[in-house]
JSON list of C-alpha atoms in Angstrom, two decimals:
[
{"chain": "A", "resi": 1, "resn": "MET", "atom": "CA", "xyz": [12.54, -6.79, 3.39]},
{"chain": "A", "resi": 2, "resn": "THR", "atom": "CA", "xyz": [11.61, -9.04, 6.25]},
{"chain": "A", "resi": 3, "resn": "THR", "atom": "CA", "xyz": [9.69, -7.61, 9.16]},
{"chain": "A", "resi": 4, "resn": "ASN", "atom": "CA", "xyz": [8.22, -9.26, 12.19]},
{"chain": "A", "resi": 5, "resn": "THR", "atom": "CA", "xyz": [6.40, -6.56, 14.06]},
{"chain": "A", "resi": 6, "resn": "GLU", "atom": "CA", "xyz": [4.02, -6.47, 16.99]},
{"chain": "A", "resi": 7, "resn": "ASP", "atom": "CA", "xyz": [0.85, -4.46, 17.16]},
{"chain": "A", "resi": 8, "resn": "ALA", "atom": "CA", "xyz": [1.91, -1.66, 19.48]},
{"chain": "A", "resi": 9, "resn": "GLY", "atom": "CA", "xyz": [-0.07, -1.61, 22.69]},
{"chain": "A", "resi": 10, "resn": "ARG", "atom": "CA", "xyz": [-1.76, -4.95, 22.15]},
{"chain": "A", "resi": 11, "resn": "GLY", "atom": "CA", "xyz": [1.27, -7.25, 22.13]},
{"chain": "A", "resi": 12, "resn": "ARG", "atom": "CA", "xyz": [-0.25, -9.40, 19.39]},
{"chain": "A", "resi": 13, "resn": "PRO", "atom": "CA", "xyz": [2.24, -10.87, 17.00]},
{"chain": "A", "resi": 14, "resn": "ALA", "atom": "CA", "xyz": [2.10, -9.58, 13.47]},
{"chain": "A", "resi": 15, "resn": "ALA", "atom": "CA", "xyz": [0.86, -11.81, 10.70]},
{"chain": "A", "resi": 16, "resn": "GLY", "atom": "CA", "xyz": [4.20, -13.68, 10.77]},
{"chain": "A", "resi": 17, "resn": "ALA", "atom": "CA", "xyz": [7.33, -12.82, 8.91]},
{"chain": "A", "resi": 18, "resn": "THR", "atom": "CA", "xyz": [6.69, -10.72, 5.82]},
{"chain": "A", "resi": 19, "resn": "ARG", "atom": "CA", "xyz": [8.80, -9.52, 2.96]},
{"chain": "A", "resi": 20, "resn": "LEU", "atom": "CA", "xyz": [8.24, -6.55, 0.70]},
{"chain": "A", "resi": 21, "resn": "GLU", "atom": "CA", "xyz": [9.07, -7.15, -2.94]},
{"chain": "A", "resi": 22, "resn": "ARG", "atom": "CA", "xyz": [8.92, -5.01, -6.04]},
{"chain": "A", "resi": 23, "resn": "LEU", "atom": "CA", "xyz": [6.05, -6.22, -8.23]},
{"chain": "A", "resi": 24, "resn": "ARG", "atom": "CA", "xyz": [7.08, -8.77, -10.87]},
{"chain": "A", "resi": 25, "resn": "ALA", "atom": "CA", "xyz": [5.25, -10.76, -13.54]},
{"chain": "A", "resi": 26, "resn": "GLU", "atom": "CA", "xyz": [5.34, -13.91, -11.41]},
{"chain": "A", "resi": 27, "resn": "HIS", "atom": "CA", "xyz": [3.31, -12.18, -8.69]},
{"chain": "A", "resi": 28, "resn": "ALA", "atom": "CA", "xyz": [0.23, -12.00, -10.94]},
{"chain": "A", "resi": 29, "resn": "ASP", "atom": "CA", "xyz": [-1.60, -15.09, -9.66]},
{"chain": "A", "resi": 30, "resn": "ALA", "atom": "CA", "xyz": [-0.94, -14.24, -6.00]},
{"chain": "A", "resi": 31, "resn": "VAL", "atom": "CA", "xyz": [-2.06, -10.61, -6.48]},
{"chain": "A", "resi": 32, "resn": "LEU", "atom": "CA", "xyz": [-5.25, -11.72, -8.23]},
{"chain": "A", "resi": 33, "resn": "ALA", "atom": "CA", "xyz": [-6.00, -14.19, -5.41]},
{"chain": "A", "resi": 34, "resn": "PHE", "atom": "CA", "xyz": [-5.38, -11.43, -2.84]},
{"chain": "A", "resi": 35, "resn": "GLU", "atom": "CA", "xyz": [-7.73, -9.02, -4.62]},
{"chain": "A", "resi": 36, "resn": "ARG", "atom": "CA", "xyz": [-10.48, -11.66, -4.99]},
{"chain": "A", "resi": 37, "resn": "GLU", "atom": "CA", "xyz": [-10.22, -12.91, -1.40]},
{"chain": "A", "resi": 38, "resn": "ASN", "atom": "CA", "xyz": [-10.36, -9.40, 0.02]},
{"chain": "A", "resi": 39, "resn": "ARG", "atom": "CA", "xyz": [-12.79, -7.72, -2.40]},
{"chain": "A", "resi": 40, "resn": "ALA", "atom": "CA", "xyz": [-15.62, -7.37, 0.12]},
{"chain": "A", "resi": 41, "resn": "TRP", "atom": "CA", "xyz": [-13.21, -6.20, 2.84]},
{"chain": "A", "resi": 42, "resn": "PHE", "atom": "CA", "xyz": [-11.68, -3.54, 0.60]},
{"chain": "A", "resi": 43, "resn": "SER", "atom": "CA", "xyz": [-15.08, -2.31, -0.57]},
{"chain": "A", "resi": 44, "resn": "ARG", "atom": "CA", "xyz": [-15.85, -1.36, 3.04]},
{"chain": "A", "resi": 45, "resn": "TRP", "atom": "CA", "xyz": [-13.10, 1.29, 2.86]},
{"chain": "A", "resi": 46, "resn": "VAL", "atom": "CA", "xyz": [-12.60, 2.20, -0.80]},
{"chain": "A", "resi": 47, "resn": "PRO", "atom": "CA", "xyz": [-14.78, 2.05, -3.92]},
{"chain": "A", "resi": 48, "resn": "ASP", "atom": "CA", "xyz": [-15.01, -1.43, -5.45]},
{"chain": "A", "resi": 49, "resn": "ARG", "atom": "CA", "xyz": [-12.88, -1.94, -8.54]},
{"chain": "A", "resi": 50, "resn": "GLY", "atom": "CA", "xyz": [-15.70, -3.62, -10.43]},
{"chain": "A", "resi": 51, "resn": "ASP", "atom": "CA", "xyz": [-15.88, -6.87, -12.33]},
{"chain": "A", "resi": 52, "resn": "SER", "atom": "CA", "xyz": [-13.85, -5.53, -15.26]},
{"chain": "A", "resi": 53, "resn": "TYR", "atom": "CA", "xyz": [-10.80, -5.23, -12.99]},
{"chain": "A", "resi": 54, "resn": "PHE", "atom": "CA", "xyz": [-10.84, -9.00, -12.50]},
{"chain": "A", "resi": 55, "resn": "ALA", "atom": "CA", "xyz": [-11.80, -9.84, -16.08]},
{"chain": "A", "resi": 56, "resn": "ASP", "atom": "CA", "xyz": [-8.94, -7.75, -17.48]},
{"chain": "A", "resi": 57, "resn": "PHE", "atom": "CA", "xyz": [-6.46, -8.51, -14.70]},
{"chain": "A", "resi": 58, "resn": "THR", "atom": "CA", "xyz": [-3.71, -10.11, -16.83]},
{"chain": "A", "resi": 59, "resn": "ASP", "atom": "CA", "xyz": [-3.57, -7.17, -19.25]},
{"chain": "A", "resi": 60, "resn": "ARG", "atom": "CA", "xyz": [-3.72, -4.69, -16.37]},
{"chain": "A", "resi": 61, "resn": "HIS", "atom": "CA", "xyz": [-0.87, -6.43, -14.53]},
{"chain": "A", "resi": 62, "resn": "THR", "atom": "CA", "xyz": [1.26, -6.23, -17.69]},
{"chain": "A", "resi": 63, "resn": "ARG", "atom": "CA", "xyz": [0.50, -2.51, -18.05]},
{"chain": "A", "resi": 64, "resn": "LEU", "atom": "CA", "xyz": [1.49, -1.90, -14.41]},
{"chain": "A", "resi": 65, "resn": "LEU", "atom": "CA", "xyz": [4.83, -3.60, -15.02]},
{"chain": "A", "resi": 66, "resn": "ASP", "atom": "CA", "xyz": [5.36, -1.46, -18.14]},
{"chain": "A", "resi": 67, "resn": "GLU", "atom": "CA", "xyz": [4.62, 1.72, -16.14]},
{"chain": "A", "resi": 68, "resn": "GLN", "atom": "CA", "xyz": [7.03, 0.56, -13.45]},
{"chain": "A", "resi": 69, "resn": "ALA", "atom": "CA", "xyz": [9.75, -0.14, -16.02]},
{"chain": "A", "resi": 70, "resn": "ALA", "atom": "CA", "xyz": [9.27, 3.41, -17.35]},
{"chain": "A", "resi": 71, "resn": "GLY", "atom": "CA", "xyz": [9.85, 4.79, -13.83]},
{"chain": "A", "resi": 72, "resn": "ARG", "atom": "CA", "xyz": [6.43, 6.45, -13.47]},
{"chain": "A", "resi": 73, "resn": "ASP", "atom": "CA", "xyz": [5.21, 4.07, -10.78]},
{"chain": "A", "resi": 74, "resn": "HIS", "atom": "CA", "xyz": [6.73, 1.73, -8.20]},
{"chain": "A", "resi": 75, "resn": "PHE", "atom": "CA", "xyz": [4.57, -1.23, -7.17]},
{"chain": "A", "resi": 76, "resn": "HIS", "atom": "CA", "xyz": [5.25, -3.54, -4.23]},
{"chain": "A", "resi": 77, "resn": "VAL", "atom": "CA", "xyz": [3.68, -6.64, -2.74]},
{"chain": "A", "resi": 78, "resn": "LEU", "atom": "CA", "xyz": [3.95, -7.75, 0.86]},
{"chain": "A", "resi": 79, "resn": "LEU", "atom": "CA", "xyz": [4.25, -11.52, 1.06]},
{"chain": "A", "resi": 80, "resn": "ASP", "atom": "CA", "xyz": [3.70, -13.73, 4.08]},
{"chain": "A", "resi": 81, "resn": "GLU", "atom": "CA", "xyz": [5.85, -16.72, 5.00]},
{"chain": "A", "resi": 82, "resn": "THR", "atom": "CA", "xyz": [3.95, -18.92, 2.48]},
{"chain": "A", "resi": 83, "resn": "GLY", "atom": "CA", "xyz": [4.40, -16.46, -0.41]},
{"chain": "A", "resi": 84, "resn": "ALA", "atom": "CA", "xyz": [0.78, -15.28, -0.33]},
{"chain": "A", "resi": 85, "resn": "VAL", "atom": "CA", "xyz": [0.17, -11.58, -0.85]},
{"chain": "A", "resi": 86, "resn": "VAL", "atom": "CA", "xyz": [-1.01, -9.87, 2.36]},
{"chain": "A", "resi": 87, "resn": "GLY", "atom": "CA", "xyz": [-0.61, -6.30, 1.14]},
{"chain": "A", "resi": 88, "resn": "ARG", "atom": "CA", "xyz": [0.07, -3.98, -1.77]},
{"chain": "A", "resi": 89, "resn": "PHE", "atom": "CA", "xyz": [2.05, -0.75, -1.39]},
{"chain": "A", "resi": 90, "resn": "ASN", "atom": "CA", "xyz": [2.34, 1.48, -4.42]},
{"chain": "A", "resi": 91, "resn": "LEU", "atom": "CA", "xyz": [3.96, 4.76, -5.34]},
{"chain": "A", "resi": 92, "resn": "VAL", "atom": "CA", "xyz": [2.22, 6.20, -8.40]},
{"chain": "A", "resi": 93, "resn": "ASP", "atom": "CA", "xyz": [2.58, 9.27, -10.57]},
{"chain": "A", "resi": 94, "resn": "ALA", "atom": "CA", "xyz": [6.23, 9.77, -9.62]},
{"chain": "A", "resi": 95, "resn": "ALA", "atom": "CA", "xyz": [7.31, 13.13, -11.02]},
{"chain": "A", "resi": 96, "resn": "ASP", "atom": "CA", "xyz": [9.34, 16.10, -9.84]},
{"chain": "A", "resi": 97, "resn": "GLY", "atom": "CA", "xyz": [10.54, 14.22, -6.75]},
{"chain": "A", "resi": 98, "resn": "THR", "atom": "CA", "xyz": [7.12, 13.26, -5.40]},
{"chain": "A", "resi": 99, "resn": "ALA", "atom": "CA", "xyz": [4.62, 10.41, -5.76]},
{"chain": "A", "resi": 100, "resn": "GLU", "atom": "CA", "xyz": [1.31, 9.28, -4.33]},
{"chain": "A", "resi": 101, "resn": "LEU", "atom": "CA", "xyz": [1.30, 6.41, -1.85]},
{"chain": "A", "resi": 102, "resn": "GLY", "atom": "CA", "xyz": [-1.54, 3.92, -1.95]},
{"chain": "A", "resi": 103, "resn": "PHE", "atom": "CA", "xyz": [-1.83, 0.72, 0.05]},
{"chain": "A", "resi": 104, "resn": "ARG", "atom": "CA", "xyz": [-4.21, -2.08, 0.99]},
{"chain": "A", "resi": 105, "resn": "VAL", "atom": "CA", "xyz": [-3.80, -4.94, 3.43]},
{"chain": "A", "resi": 106, "resn": "ALA", "atom": "CA", "xyz": [-5.61, -8.28, 3.64]},
{"chain": "A", "resi": 107, "resn": "GLU", "atom": "CA", "xyz": [-8.32, -8.54, 6.26]},
{"chain": "A", "resi": 108, "resn": "ARG", "atom": "CA", "xyz": [-6.40, -11.32, 8.02]},
{"chain": "A", "resi": 109, "resn": "ALA", "atom": "CA", "xyz": [-3.37, -9.04, 8.43]},
{"chain": "A", "resi": 110, "resn": "ALA", "atom": "CA", "xyz": [-5.20, -5.85, 9.43]},
{"chain": "A", "resi": 111, "resn": "GLY", "atom": "CA", "xyz": [-4.59, -4.32, 12.85]},
{"chain": "A", "resi": 112, "resn": "ARG", "atom": "CA", "xyz": [-1.28, -6.08, 13.43]},
{"chain": "A", "resi": 113, "resn": "GLY", "atom": "CA", "xyz": [1.28, -3.44, 12.49]},
{"chain": "A", "resi": 114, "resn": "VAL", "atom": "CA", "xyz": [1.96, -4.97, 9.09]},
{"chain": "A", "resi": 115, "resn": "ALA", "atom": "CA", "xyz": [0.83, -1.91, 7.10]},
{"chain": "A", "resi": 116, "resn": "THR", "atom": "CA", "xyz": [2.75, 0.51, 9.32]},
{"chain": "A", "resi": 117, "resn": "ALA", "atom": "CA", "xyz": [5.98, -1.47, 8.94]},
{"chain": "A", "resi": 118, "resn": "ALA", "atom": "CA", "xyz": [5.54, -1.77, 5.17]},
{"chain": "A", "resi": 119, "resn": "VAL", "atom": "CA", "xyz": [4.73, 1.93, 4.70]},
{"chain": "A", "resi": 120, "resn": "ARG", "atom": "CA", "xyz": [7.90, 2.76, 6.64]},
{"chain": "A", "resi": 121, "resn": "ARG", "atom": "CA", "xyz": [9.92, 0.54, 4.30]},
{"chain": "A", "resi": 122, "resn": "VAL", "atom": "CA", "xyz": [8.28, 2.02, 1.19]},
{"chain": "A", "resi": 123, "resn": "CYS", "atom": "CA", "xyz": [9.10, 5.53, 2.44]},
{"chain": "A", "resi": 124, "resn": "VAL", "atom": "CA", "xyz": [12.75, 4.51, 2.78]},
{"chain": "A", "resi": 125, "resn": "LEU", "atom": "CA", "xyz": [12.71, 3.01, -0.72]},
{"chain": "A", "resi": 126, "resn": "ALA", "atom": "CA", "xyz": [11.09, 6.17, -2.06]},
{"chain": "A", "resi": 127, "resn": "ARG", "atom": "CA", "xyz": [13.97, 8.26, -0.74]},
{"chain": "A", "resi": 128, "resn": "GLU", "atom": "CA", "xyz": [16.92, 5.90, -1.16]},
{"chain": "A", "resi": 129, "resn": "GLU", "atom": "CA", "xyz": [16.05, 3.90, -4.29]},
{"chain": "A", "resi": 130, "resn": "TYR", "atom": "CA", "xyz": [13.64, 6.06, -6.28]},
{"chain": "A", "resi": 131, "resn": "GLY", "atom": "CA", "xyz": [15.08, 9.51, -5.51]},
{"chain": "A", "resi": 132, "resn": "LEU", "atom": "CA", "xyz": [11.83, 10.96, -4.19]},
{"chain": "A", "resi": 133, "resn": "TRP", "atom": "CA", "xyz": [11.71, 13.69, -1.56]},
{"chain": "A", "resi": 134, "resn": "GLY", "atom": "CA", "xyz": [7.96, 13.79, -0.81]},
{"chain": "A", "resi": 135, "resn": "LEU", "atom": "CA", "xyz": [4.86, 11.61, -0.79]},
{"chain": "A", "resi": 136, "resn": "ARG", "atom": "CA", "xyz": [1.13, 12.31, -0.93]},
{"chain": "A", "resi": 137, "resn": "ALA", "atom": "CA", "xyz": [-1.64, 10.02, 0.28]},
{"chain": "A", "resi": 138, "resn": "ALA", "atom": "CA", "xyz": [-5.35, 10.14, 1.04]},
{"chain": "A", "resi": 139, "resn": "ALA", "atom": "CA", "xyz": [-7.75, 8.16, 3.22]},
{"chain": "A", "resi": 140, "resn": "GLY", "atom": "CA", "xyz": [-11.49, 8.24, 3.68]},
{"chain": "A", "resi": 141, "resn": "LEU", "atom": "CA", "xyz": [-12.82, 9.66, 6.93]},
{"chain": "A", "resi": 142, "resn": "ALA", "atom": "CA", "xyz": [-14.22, 6.23, 7.89]},
{"chain": "A", "resi": 143, "resn": "ASN", "atom": "CA", "xyz": [-10.97, 4.44, 7.04]},
{"chain": "A", "resi": 144, "resn": "HIS", "atom": "CA", "xyz": [-9.51, 4.72, 10.53]},
{"chain": "A", "resi": 145, "resn": "GLY", "atom": "CA", "xyz": [-6.88, 2.02, 9.95]},
{"chain": "A", "resi": 146, "resn": "SER", "atom": "CA", "xyz": [-5.28, 3.73, 6.96]},
{"chain": "A", "resi": 147, "resn": "ARG", "atom": "CA", "xyz": [-5.46, 7.12, 8.62]},
{"chain": "A", "resi": 148, "resn": "ARG", "atom": "CA", "xyz": [-3.70, 5.69, 11.68]},
{"chain": "A", "resi": 149, "resn": "VAL", "atom": "CA", "xyz": [-0.97, 4.12, 9.51]},
{"chain": "A", "resi": 150, "resn": "LEU", "atom": "CA", "xyz": [-0.34, 7.44, 7.76]},
{"chain": "A", "resi": 151, "resn": "GLU", "atom": "CA", "xyz": [-0.20, 9.36, 11.05]},
{"chain": "A", "resi": 152, "resn": "ARG", "atom": "CA", "xyz": [2.12, 6.78, 12.66]},
{"chain": "A", "resi": 153, "resn": "THR", "atom": "CA", "xyz": [4.53, 7.06, 9.76]},
{"chain": "A", "resi": 154, "resn": "GLY", "atom": "CA", "xyz": [4.77, 10.85, 9.91]},
{"chain": "A", "resi": 155, "resn": "PHE", "atom": "CA", "xyz": [2.24, 11.95, 7.28]},
{"chain": "A", "resi": 156, "resn": "THR", "atom": "CA", "xyz": [0.52, 15.25, 8.04]},
{"chain": "A", "resi": 157, "resn": "PRO", "atom": "CA", "xyz": [-3.12, 15.98, 7.15]},
{"chain": "A", "resi": 158, "resn": "VAL", "atom": "CA", "xyz": [-3.31, 18.94, 4.75]},
{"chain": "A", "resi": 159, "resn": "GLY", "atom": "CA", "xyz": [-6.92, 19.17, 3.64]},
{"chain": "A", "resi": 160, "resn": "GLU", "atom": "CA", "xyz": [-10.06, 17.46, 2.51]},
{"chain": "A", "resi": 161, "resn": "VAL", "atom": "CA", "xyz": [-10.49, 15.37, -0.65]},
{"chain": "A", "resi": 162, "resn": "LEU", "atom": "CA", "xyz": [-13.24, 13.37, -2.29]},
{"chain": "A", "resi": 163, "resn": "LEU", "atom": "CA", "xyz": [-12.49, 9.68, -2.77]},
{"chain": "A", "resi": 164, "resn": "GLY", "atom": "CA", "xyz": [-15.07, 7.95, -4.93]},
{"chain": "A", "resi": 165, "resn": "GLY", "atom": "CA", "xyz": [-17.63, 10.51, -3.80]},
{"chain": "A", "resi": 166, "resn": "GLU", "atom": "CA", "xyz": [-16.80, 10.04, -0.10]},
{"chain": "A", "resi": 167, "resn": "ARG", "atom": "CA", "xyz": [-15.10, 12.65, 2.07]},
{"chain": "A", "resi": 168, "resn": "GLY", "atom": "CA", "xyz": [-11.50, 12.02, 3.00]},
{"chain": "A", "resi": 169, "resn": "THR", "atom": "CA", "xyz": [-8.29, 13.64, 4.11]},
{"chain": "A", "resi": 170, "resn": "ALA", "atom": "CA", "xyz": [-5.22, 14.43, 2.03]},
{"chain": "A", "resi": 171, "resn": "PHE", "atom": "CA", "xyz": [-1.85, 13.77, 3.70]},
{"chain": "A", "resi": 172, "resn": "VAL", "atom": "CA", "xyz": [1.74, 14.68, 2.84]},
{"chain": "A", "resi": 173, "resn": "LEU", "atom": "CA", "xyz": [5.13, 13.54, 4.02]},
{"chain": "A", "resi": 174, "resn": "GLU", "atom": "CA", "xyz": [7.79, 15.97, 2.86]},
{"chain": "A", "resi": 175, "resn": "PRO", "atom": "CA", "xyz": [10.62, 16.05, 2.96]},
{"chain": "A", "resi": 176, "resn": "LEU", "atom": "CA", "xyz": [10.98, 12.32, 3.41]},
{"chain": "A", "resi": 177, "resn": "PRO", "atom": "CA", "xyz": [12.84, 11.90, 6.69]},
{"chain": "A", "resi": 178, "resn": "VAL", "atom": "CA", "xyz": [15.99, 9.84, 7.09]},
{"chain": "A", "resi": 179, "resn": "ALA", "atom": "CA", "xyz": [14.32, 7.98, 9.98]},
{"chain": "A", "resi": 180, "resn": "LEU", "atom": "CA", "xyz": [10.58, 7.56, 10.39]},
{"chain": "A", "resi": 181, "resn": "PRO", "atom": "CA", "xyz": [8.82, 7.75, 13.74]},
{"chain": "A", "resi": 182, "resn": "GLU", "atom": "CA", "xyz": [8.31, 4.51, 15.64]},
{"chain": "A", "resi": 183, "resn": "PRO", "atom": "CA", "xyz": [4.76, 3.57, 16.66]}
]
C-alpha cells in the first residue's frame, strides 16, 4: 500500500509516501532499529518491553513469522520512502473471525495521519484478505493519539481495561465495514 496523507485540519504533509507490508524475515534489522530508536517514546504510552526484548530479538522475530505462517497473527510494517520502519500494525490472536489490533508509530511520524491511514488499510486487509469480521483494540487513557486513531477509524469504546497496570479503554469495530470513515 502506498499512502500520502495529510494531517486533517492542520494541512501538514504526512511523513512522505509510505507503504504497508506484511512482516517478512528481511524486515528484522529495520524493525529492531525502529524499536530501539523509539523505545523512550513508546514507553511514554505503553509499558517498556525490557532489555530482554532487544537481546532476544532475532529469535522473537522468527517466532512471530512462524505464528503468522500458522494464521494466528498478521504482522505489518509501515515503511517510509527510504525503507525505514515508521510503524507496526498487528492483528493478533485471530480466531472465530476476530483479532486484536495493536499499533505503534515512530515519534517522527506521529500526528501526521500516518497511523490513521495504516489502520484503515489493516482493517480492509482484515476483512478482505484474512476473513475477519471484527477487531478489538485498547488504548491507555493518557494515550490520546492512539485513542483518536481508533475513534477516527470507526472503533467504538466498550469498557475499561488495565494495560500494564494503567487504566485504559477497550474498543471494538464489528462488523468490519466495507468503507471506513474518513477523518
